[in-house]
């Protein structure tokens, strides 16, 4: 089974999210059974959304894990916050966001949040291969 893990820390720039996207592309390009380009684009988009949300709302640090399953790719982002993502009405006129979590839920076969007994949570999305 192919897996990848990456830690990210927010430094008031988009660099950690860009690094997560780049690392995801490298990981996907190295798979023995490559993904179709649209499936790879979807994985990178979900990584970008989940890492951005985790850095913004989850305490400033996170870990990204990618796991390849026979029929899916699992994107899992771990952070220190216990607060789960919530659906909300997107802000169409400002910069308050609200688009990412609904989009991730539409793109994924399944999404789930797991709380850790040590604190924090993991937000996971299973995406088609």
Tab-separated table of N, CA and C in Angstrom, residues 58 78-83 114-122:
chain	number	residue	atom	x	y	z
A	58	UNK	N	-7.502	25.075	12.783
A	58	UNK	CA	-7.144	23.930	13.615
A	58	UNK	C	-5.935	24.097	14.485
A	78	UNK	N	-4.647	15.846	10.112
A	78	UNK	CA	-4.708	15.830	11.572
A	78	UNK	C	-4.325	17.210	12.095
A	79	UNK	N	-5.083	17.715	13.091
A	79	UNK	CA	-4.706	18.967	13.742
A	79	UNK	C	-5.087	18.908	15.220
A	80	UNK	N	-4.795	19.993	15.941
A	80	UNK	CA	-4.979	20.024	17.395
A	80	UNK	C	-6.370	20.448	17.845
A	81	UNK	N	-7.198	20.936	16.939
A	81	UNK	CA	-8.527	21.409	17.308
A	81	UNK	C	-9.501	20.238	17.436
A	82	UNK	N	-10.440	20.364	18.356
A	82	UNK	CA	-11.491	19.352	18.478
A	82	UNK	C	-12.739	19.750	17.695
A	83	UNK	N	-12.745	20.947	17.152
A	83	UNK	CA	-13.917	21.451	16.434
A	83	UNK	C	-13.972	20.863	15.016
A	114	UNK	N	-12.649	12.090	12.937
A	114	UNK	CA	-12.317	11.218	14.048
A	114	UNK	C	-11.617	12.046	15.113
A	115	UNK	N	-12.132	11.983	16.339
A	115	UNK	CA	-11.505	12.715	17.439
A	115	UNK	C	-10.513	11.801	18.141
A	116	UNK	N	-9.374	12.352	18.511
A	116	UNK	CA	-8.313	11.604	19.176
A	116	UNK	C	-8.463	11.701	20.687
A	117	UNK	N	-8.198	10.615	21.378
A	117	UNK	CA	-8.250	10.646	22.847
A	117	UNK	C	-7.159	11.549	23.417
A	118	UNK	N	-6.099	11.783	22.645
A	118	UNK	CA	-5.013	12.662	23.076
A	118	UNK	C	-5.312	14.129	22.758
A	119	UNK	N	-6.465	14.386	22.126
A	119	UNK	CA	-6.821	15.738	21.723
A	119	UNK	C	-6.672	15.910	20.229
A	120	UNK	N	-7.419	16.819	19.690
A	120	UNK	CA	-7.365	17.066	18.256
A	120	UNK	C	-8.291	16.150	17.486
A	121	UNK	N	-8.160	16.238	16.171
A	121	UNK	CA	-9.039	15.470	15.298
A	121	UNK	C	-8.329	15.156	13.995
A	122	UNK	N	-8.944	14.259	13.242
A	122	UNK	CA	-8.527	13.953	11.885
A	122	UNK	C	-9.741	14.110	10.990
